Short mmCIF file of C-alpha atoms and ligand atoms in Angstrom, two decimals:
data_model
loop_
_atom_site.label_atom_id
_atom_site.label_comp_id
_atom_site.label_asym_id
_atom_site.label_seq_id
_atom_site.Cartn_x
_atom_site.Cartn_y
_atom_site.Cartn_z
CA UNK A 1 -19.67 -24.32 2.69
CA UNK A 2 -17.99 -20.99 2.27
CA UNK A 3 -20.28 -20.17 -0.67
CA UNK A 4 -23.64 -20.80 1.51
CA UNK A 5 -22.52 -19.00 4.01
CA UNK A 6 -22.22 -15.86 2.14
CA UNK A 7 -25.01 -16.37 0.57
CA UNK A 8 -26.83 -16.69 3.91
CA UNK A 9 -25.02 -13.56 4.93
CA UNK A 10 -26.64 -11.48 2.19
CA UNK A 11 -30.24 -12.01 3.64
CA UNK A 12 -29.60 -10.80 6.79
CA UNK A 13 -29.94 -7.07 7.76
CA UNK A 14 -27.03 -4.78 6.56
CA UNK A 15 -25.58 -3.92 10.19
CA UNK A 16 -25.83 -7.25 10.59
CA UNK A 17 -24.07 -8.06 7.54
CA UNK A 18 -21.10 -5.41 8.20
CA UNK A 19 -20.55 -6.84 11.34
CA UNK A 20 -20.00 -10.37 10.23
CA UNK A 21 -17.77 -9.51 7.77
CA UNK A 22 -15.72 -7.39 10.59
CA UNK A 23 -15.52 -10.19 12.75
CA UNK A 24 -12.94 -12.41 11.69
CA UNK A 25 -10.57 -9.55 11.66
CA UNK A 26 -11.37 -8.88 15.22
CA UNK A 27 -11.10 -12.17 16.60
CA UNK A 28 -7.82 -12.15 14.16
CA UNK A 29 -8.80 -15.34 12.12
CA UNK A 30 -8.30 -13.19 9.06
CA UNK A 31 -5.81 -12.43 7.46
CA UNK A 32 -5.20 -16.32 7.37
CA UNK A 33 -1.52 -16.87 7.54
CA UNK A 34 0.42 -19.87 5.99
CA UNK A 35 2.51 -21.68 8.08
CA UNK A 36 5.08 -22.93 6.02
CA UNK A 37 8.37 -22.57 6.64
CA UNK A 38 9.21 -22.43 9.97
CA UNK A 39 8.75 -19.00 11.44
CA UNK A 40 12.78 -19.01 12.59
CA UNK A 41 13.70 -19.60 8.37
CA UNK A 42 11.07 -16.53 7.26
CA UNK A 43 13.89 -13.87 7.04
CA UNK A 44 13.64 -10.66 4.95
CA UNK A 45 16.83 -8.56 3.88
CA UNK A 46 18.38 -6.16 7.09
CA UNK A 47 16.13 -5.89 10.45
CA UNK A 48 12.29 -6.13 9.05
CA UNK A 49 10.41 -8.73 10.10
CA UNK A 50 8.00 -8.24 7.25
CA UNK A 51 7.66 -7.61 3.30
CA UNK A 52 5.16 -5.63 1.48
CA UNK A 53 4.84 -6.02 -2.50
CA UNK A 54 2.69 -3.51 -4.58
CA UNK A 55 1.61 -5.20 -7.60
CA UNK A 56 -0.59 -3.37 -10.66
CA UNK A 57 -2.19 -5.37 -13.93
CA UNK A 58 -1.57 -2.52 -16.43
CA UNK A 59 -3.84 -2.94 -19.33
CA UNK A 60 -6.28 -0.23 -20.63
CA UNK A 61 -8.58 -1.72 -23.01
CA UNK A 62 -7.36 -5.36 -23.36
CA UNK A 63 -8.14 -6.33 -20.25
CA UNK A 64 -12.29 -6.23 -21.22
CA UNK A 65 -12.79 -7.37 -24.72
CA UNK A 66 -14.19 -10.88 -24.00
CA UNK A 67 -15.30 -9.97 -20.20
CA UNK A 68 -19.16 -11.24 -19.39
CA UNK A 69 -19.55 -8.84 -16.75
CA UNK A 70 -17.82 -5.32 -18.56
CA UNK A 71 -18.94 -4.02 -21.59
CA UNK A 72 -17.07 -0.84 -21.46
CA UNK A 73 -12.97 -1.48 -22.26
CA UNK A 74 -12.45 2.23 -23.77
CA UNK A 75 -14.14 3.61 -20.40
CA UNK A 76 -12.26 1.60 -18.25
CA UNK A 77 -8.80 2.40 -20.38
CA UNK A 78 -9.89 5.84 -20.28
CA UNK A 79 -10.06 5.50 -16.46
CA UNK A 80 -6.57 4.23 -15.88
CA UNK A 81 -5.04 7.20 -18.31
CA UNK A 82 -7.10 9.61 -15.75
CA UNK A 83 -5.62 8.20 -12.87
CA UNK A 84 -1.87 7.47 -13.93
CA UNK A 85 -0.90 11.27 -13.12
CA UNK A 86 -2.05 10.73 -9.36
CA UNK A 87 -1.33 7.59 -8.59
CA UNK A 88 2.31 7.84 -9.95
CA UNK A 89 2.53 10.92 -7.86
CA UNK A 90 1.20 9.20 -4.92
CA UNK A 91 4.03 6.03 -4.59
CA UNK A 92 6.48 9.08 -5.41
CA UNK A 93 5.40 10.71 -2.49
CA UNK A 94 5.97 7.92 -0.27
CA UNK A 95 9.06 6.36 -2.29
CA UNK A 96 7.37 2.98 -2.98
CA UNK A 97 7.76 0.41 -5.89
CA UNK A 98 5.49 -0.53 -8.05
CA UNK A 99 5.70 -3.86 -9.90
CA UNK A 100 3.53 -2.81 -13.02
CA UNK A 101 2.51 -6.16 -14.59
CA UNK A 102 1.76 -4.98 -18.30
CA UNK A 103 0.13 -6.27 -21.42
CA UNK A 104 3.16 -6.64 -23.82
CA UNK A 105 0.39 -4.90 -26.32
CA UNK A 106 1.24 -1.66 -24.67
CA UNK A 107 4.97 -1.05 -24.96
CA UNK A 108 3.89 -0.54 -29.05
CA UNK A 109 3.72 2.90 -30.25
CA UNK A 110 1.92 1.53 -33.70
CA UNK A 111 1.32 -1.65 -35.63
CA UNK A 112 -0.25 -3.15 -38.18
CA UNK A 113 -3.03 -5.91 -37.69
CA UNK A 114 -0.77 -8.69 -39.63
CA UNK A 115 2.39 -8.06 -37.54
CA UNK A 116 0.62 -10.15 -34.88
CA UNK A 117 -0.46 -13.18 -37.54
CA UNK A 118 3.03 -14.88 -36.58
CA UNK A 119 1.51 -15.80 -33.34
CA UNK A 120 -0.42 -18.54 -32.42
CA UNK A 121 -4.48 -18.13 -31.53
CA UNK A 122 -5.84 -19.85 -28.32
CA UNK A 123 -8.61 -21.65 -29.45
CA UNK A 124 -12.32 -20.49 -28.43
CA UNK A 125 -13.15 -20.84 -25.11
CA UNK A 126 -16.18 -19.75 -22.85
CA UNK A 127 -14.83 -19.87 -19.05
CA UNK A 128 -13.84 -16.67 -17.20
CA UNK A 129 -14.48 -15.15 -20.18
CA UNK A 130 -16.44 -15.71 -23.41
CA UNK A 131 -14.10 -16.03 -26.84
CA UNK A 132 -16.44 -18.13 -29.26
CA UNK A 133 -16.29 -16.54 -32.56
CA UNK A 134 -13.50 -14.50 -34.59
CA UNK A 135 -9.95 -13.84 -34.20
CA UNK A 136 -8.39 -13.24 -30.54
CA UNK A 137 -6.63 -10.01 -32.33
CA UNK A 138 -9.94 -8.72 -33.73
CA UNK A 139 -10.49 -5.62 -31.29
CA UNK A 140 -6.38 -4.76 -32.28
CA UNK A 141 -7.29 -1.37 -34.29
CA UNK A 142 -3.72 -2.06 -35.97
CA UNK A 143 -2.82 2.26 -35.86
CA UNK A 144 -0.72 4.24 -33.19
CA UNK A 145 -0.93 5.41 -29.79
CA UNK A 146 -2.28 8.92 -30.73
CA UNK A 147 -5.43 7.70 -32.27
CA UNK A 148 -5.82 4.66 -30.45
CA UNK A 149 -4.58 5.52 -26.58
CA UNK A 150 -6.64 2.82 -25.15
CA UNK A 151 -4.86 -0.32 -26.97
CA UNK A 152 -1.10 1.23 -26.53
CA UNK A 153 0.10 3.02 -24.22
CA UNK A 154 4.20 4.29 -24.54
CA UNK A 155 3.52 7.51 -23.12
CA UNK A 156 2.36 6.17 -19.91
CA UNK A 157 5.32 3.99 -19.71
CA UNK A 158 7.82 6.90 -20.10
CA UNK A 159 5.46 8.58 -17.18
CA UNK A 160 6.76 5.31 -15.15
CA UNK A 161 10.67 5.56 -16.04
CA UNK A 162 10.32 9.19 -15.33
CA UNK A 163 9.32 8.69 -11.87
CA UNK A 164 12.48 8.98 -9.71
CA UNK A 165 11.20 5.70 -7.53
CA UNK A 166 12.83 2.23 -8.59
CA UNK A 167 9.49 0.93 -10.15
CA UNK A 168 9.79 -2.54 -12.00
CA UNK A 169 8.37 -3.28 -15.24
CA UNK A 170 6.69 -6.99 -15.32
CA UNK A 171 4.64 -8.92 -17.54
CA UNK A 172 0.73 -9.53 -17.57
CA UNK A 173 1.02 -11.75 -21.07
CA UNK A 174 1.29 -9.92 -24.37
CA UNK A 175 -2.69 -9.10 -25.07
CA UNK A 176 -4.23 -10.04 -21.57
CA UNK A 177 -4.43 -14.34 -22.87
CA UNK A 178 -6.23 -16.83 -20.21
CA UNK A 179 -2.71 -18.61 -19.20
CA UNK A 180 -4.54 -21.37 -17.92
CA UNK A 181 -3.27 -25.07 -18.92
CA UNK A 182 -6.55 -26.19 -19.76
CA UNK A 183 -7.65 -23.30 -22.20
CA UNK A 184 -4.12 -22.03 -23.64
CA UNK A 185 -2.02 -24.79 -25.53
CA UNK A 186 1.63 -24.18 -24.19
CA UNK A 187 2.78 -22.86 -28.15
CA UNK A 188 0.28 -20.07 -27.35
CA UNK A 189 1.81 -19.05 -24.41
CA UNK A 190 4.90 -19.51 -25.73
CA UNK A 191 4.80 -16.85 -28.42
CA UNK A 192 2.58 -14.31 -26.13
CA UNK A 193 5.55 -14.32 -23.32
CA UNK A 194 7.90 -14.52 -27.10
CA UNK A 195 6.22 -11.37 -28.04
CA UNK A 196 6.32 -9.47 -24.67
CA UNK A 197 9.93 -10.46 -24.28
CA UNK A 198 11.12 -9.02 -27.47
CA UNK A 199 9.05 -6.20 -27.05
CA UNK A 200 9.89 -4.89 -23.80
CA UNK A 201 13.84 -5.59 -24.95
CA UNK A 202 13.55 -2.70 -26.89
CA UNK A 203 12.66 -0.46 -24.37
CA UNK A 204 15.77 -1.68 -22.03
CA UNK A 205 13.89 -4.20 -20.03
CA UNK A 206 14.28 -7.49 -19.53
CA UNK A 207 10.91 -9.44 -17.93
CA UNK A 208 11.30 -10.90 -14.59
CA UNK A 209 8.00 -11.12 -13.25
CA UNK A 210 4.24 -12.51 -14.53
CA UNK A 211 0.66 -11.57 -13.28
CA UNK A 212 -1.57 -14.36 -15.26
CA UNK A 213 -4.35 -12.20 -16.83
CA UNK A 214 -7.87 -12.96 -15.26
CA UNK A 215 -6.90 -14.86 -11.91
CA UNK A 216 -5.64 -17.84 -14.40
CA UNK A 217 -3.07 -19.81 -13.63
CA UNK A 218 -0.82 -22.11 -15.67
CA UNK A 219 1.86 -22.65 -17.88
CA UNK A 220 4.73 -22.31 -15.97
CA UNK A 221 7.05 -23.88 -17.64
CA UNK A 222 6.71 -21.52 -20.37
CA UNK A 223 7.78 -18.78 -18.23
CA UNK A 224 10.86 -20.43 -16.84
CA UNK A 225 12.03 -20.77 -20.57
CA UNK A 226 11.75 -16.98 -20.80
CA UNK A 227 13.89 -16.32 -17.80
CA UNK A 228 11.23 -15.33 -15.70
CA UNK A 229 11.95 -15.53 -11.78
CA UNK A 230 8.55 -15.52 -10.35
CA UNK A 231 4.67 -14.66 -10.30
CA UNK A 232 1.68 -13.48 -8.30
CA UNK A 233 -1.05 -16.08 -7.28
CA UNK A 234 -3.80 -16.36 -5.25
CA UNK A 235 -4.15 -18.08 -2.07
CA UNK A 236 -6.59 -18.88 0.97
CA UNK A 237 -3.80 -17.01 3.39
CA UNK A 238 -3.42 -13.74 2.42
CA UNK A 239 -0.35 -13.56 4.46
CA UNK A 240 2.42 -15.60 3.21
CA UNK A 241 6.16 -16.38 3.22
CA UNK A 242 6.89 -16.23 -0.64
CA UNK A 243 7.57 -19.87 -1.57
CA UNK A 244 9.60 -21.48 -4.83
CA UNK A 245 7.39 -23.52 -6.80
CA UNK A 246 8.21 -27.16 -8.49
CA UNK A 247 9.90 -25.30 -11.24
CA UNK A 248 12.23 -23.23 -9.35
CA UNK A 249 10.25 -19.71 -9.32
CA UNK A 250 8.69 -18.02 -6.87
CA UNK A 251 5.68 -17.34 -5.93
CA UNK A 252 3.66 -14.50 -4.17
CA UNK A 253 0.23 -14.81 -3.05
CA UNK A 254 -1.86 -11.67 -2.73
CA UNK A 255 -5.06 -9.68 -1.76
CA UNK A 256 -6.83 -7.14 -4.32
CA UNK A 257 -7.45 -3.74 -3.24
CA UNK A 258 -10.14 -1.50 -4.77
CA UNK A 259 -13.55 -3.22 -3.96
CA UNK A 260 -15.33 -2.42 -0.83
CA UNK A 261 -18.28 -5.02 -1.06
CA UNK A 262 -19.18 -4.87 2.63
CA UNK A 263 -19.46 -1.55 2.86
CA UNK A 264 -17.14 -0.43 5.58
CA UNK A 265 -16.10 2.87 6.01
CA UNK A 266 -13.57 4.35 4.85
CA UNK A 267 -11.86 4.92 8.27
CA UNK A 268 -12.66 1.23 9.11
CA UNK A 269 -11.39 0.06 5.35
CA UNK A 270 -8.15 1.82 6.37
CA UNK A 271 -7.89 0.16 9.88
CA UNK A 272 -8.02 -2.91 8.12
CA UNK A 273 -5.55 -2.52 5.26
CA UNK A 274 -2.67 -1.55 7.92
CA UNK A 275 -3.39 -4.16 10.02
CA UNK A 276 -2.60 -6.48 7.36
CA UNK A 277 1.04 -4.74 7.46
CA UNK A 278 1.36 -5.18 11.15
CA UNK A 279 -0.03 -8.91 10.80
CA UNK A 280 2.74 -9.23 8.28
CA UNK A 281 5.26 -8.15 10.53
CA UNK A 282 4.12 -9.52 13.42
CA UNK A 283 3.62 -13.44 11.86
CA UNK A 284 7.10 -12.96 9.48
CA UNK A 285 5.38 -13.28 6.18
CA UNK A 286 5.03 -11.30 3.02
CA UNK A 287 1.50 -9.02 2.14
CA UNK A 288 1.43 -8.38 -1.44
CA UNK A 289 -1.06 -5.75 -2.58
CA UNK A 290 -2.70 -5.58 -5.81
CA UNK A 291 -4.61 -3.45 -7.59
CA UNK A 292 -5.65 -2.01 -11.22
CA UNK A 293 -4.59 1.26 -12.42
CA UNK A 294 -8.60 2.02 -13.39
CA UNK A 295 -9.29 1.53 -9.56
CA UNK A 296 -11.95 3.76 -8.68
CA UNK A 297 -11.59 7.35 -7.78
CA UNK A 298 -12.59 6.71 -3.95
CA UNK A 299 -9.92 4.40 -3.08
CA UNK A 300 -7.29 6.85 -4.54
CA UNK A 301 -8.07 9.22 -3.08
CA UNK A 302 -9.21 8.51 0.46
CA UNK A 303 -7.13 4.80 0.90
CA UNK A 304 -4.52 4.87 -0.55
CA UNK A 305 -2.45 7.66 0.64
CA UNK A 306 -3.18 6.27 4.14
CA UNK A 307 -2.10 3.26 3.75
CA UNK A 308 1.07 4.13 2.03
CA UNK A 309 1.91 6.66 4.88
CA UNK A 310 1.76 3.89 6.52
CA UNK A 311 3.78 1.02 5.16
CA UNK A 312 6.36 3.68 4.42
CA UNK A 313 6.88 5.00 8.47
CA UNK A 314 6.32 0.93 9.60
CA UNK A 315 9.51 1.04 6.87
CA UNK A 316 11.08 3.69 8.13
CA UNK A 317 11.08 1.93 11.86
CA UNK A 318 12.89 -1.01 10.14
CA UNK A 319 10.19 -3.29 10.47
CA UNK A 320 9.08 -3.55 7.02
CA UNK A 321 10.54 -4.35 3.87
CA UNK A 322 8.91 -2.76 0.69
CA UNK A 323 10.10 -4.76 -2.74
CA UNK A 324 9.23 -5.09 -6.15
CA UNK A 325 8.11 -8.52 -7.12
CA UNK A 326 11.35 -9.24 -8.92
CA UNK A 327 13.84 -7.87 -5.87
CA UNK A 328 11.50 -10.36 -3.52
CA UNK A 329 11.96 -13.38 -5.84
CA UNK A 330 15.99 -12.26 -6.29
CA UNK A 331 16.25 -12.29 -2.48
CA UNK A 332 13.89 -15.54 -2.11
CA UNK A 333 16.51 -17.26 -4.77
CA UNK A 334 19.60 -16.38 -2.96
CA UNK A 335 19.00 -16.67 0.13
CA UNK A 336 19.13 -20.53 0.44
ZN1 ZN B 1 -1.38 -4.69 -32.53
ZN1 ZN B 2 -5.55 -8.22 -16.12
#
């Protein structure tokens, strides 16, 4: 139903168009917002009435190698290394967290192509994306970060830990692996969350929090071995009280930031994003942002720092609580 409407919606005349995807923001049926629990049991740590995550899947080149629609991962890694400088100045400049999900790939500063042969291979697949021939490592180029910056990226992770705001590392599988149940066995998933755990260990960190690569979903239990707390999903309301699933972690739905497919402007786009706070605030539920570091150059620029001015004086006011995923979930777990 939804899917024929839109595509009605694309014959019509682009004012036309605009409008009707304005609309259900004006008559406020969008955001949707879940209505589960109660709104008296939706509490959030001190006087806010509202929660806003920032989420980013940190990836560089992994992220693309079997994509149908990309067939440039160096330019798009290439993008995210151009924008790292200003976007980690930007949540500096407005003291908010990040929760950067990253491929476990990244933490590496080198390796060789057979340190990866303990692990597993998902079988070929063609769904979200196309893996029907050769090895799932194939694309690895097996050197070091200096001559391969798109496939590892420790310099960028310093960047983060040198960034006086409390920024959380989480996890976005070891090299960007469809977690779904019905394309990745569970031994797969196993040693990719394996890998990223022992990886990130030796930097310090310890891995509370997934993004499934690609919108999949799946294998939960896996994470719940690891020690994981909780993960990002996606969800018809946009604005939701962060739930805990069937095995005991929570969960986050959350909208993507970046595209602007209806061709608002960008006073309009901005308008929109903020009310999403207020919504938040006003209905007692959590808005969870997310975004990719090789978002394009626009958006940084001319969105963003709005809508973190934003967030951060709706903070300031006490209405508004601004957490990593992991502090969310901790608070979530506890509370009860
Ligand atoms: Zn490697
Ligand atoms: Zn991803």
């Amino acid at each position: 139903m939804l899917k024929q409407y839109r595509q009605m919606r694309k014959k019509l005349p682009k004012p036309v168009q605009t409008w009707l995807t304005k609309a259900p923001y004006t008559f406020s049926v969008l955001p949707r917002v879940a209505q589960d629990p109660p709104k008296a049991q939706r509490t959030f740590p001190g006087s806010a009435r509202g929660a806003l995550l920032f989420s980013a899947d940190f990836e560089l080149a992994w992220a693309y190698r079997y994509s149908k629609t990309c067939n440039d991962p160096l330019g798009m890694a290439q993008r995210t290394r151009d924008n790292f400088p200003a976007l980690l100045k930007l949540f500096e400049t407005y003291d908010i967290p990040v929760t950067w999900a990253t491929v476990g790939h990244l933490f590496l500063r080198s390796c060789n192509r057979v340190d990866h042969d303990w692990m597993r291979r998902i079988p070929h697949f063609d769904d979200h994306w196309r893996f029907t021939s050769g090895d799932w490592f194939d694309h690895d180029p097996g050197t070091d970060w200096k001559r391969d910056p798109h496939w590892y990226a420790p310099d960028l992770l310093e960047a983060i830990f040198a960034s006086p705001v409390d920024h959380e590392i989480g996890c976005h599988s070891f090299s960007h692996m469809d977690f779904s149940d019905r394309n990745c066995p569970p031994e797969v998933a196993d040693d990719e969350i394996k890998a990223c755990v022992e990886t990130a260990r030796e930097w310090g960190i310890e891995l509370k929090s997934m993004v499934f690569p690609g919108g999949t979903y799946g294998n939960v239990e896996i994470l719940k071995k690891h020690g994981f707390t909780n993960y990002r999903r996606k969800s018809q309301c946009v604005l939701h009280y962060p739930y805990i699933d069937e095995m005991g972690l929570v969960v986050s739905p959350s909208k993507g930031l970046g595209d602007n497919e209806f061709g608002w402007s960008h006073d309009y786009m901005i308008k929109n994003l903020c009310s999403h706070i207020d919504k938040a605030i006003k209905t007692r539920t959590c808005v969870h942002f997310w975004f990719h570091p090789d978002i394009d150059s626009w958006f940084l620029a001319t969105i963003m720092p709005s809508l973190l001015r934003y967030a951060a004086s709706r903070r300031e006011s006490g209405d508004l609580w601004i957490a990593t995923m992991a502090d969310c979930a901790d608070y979530m777990l506890k509370k009860d």
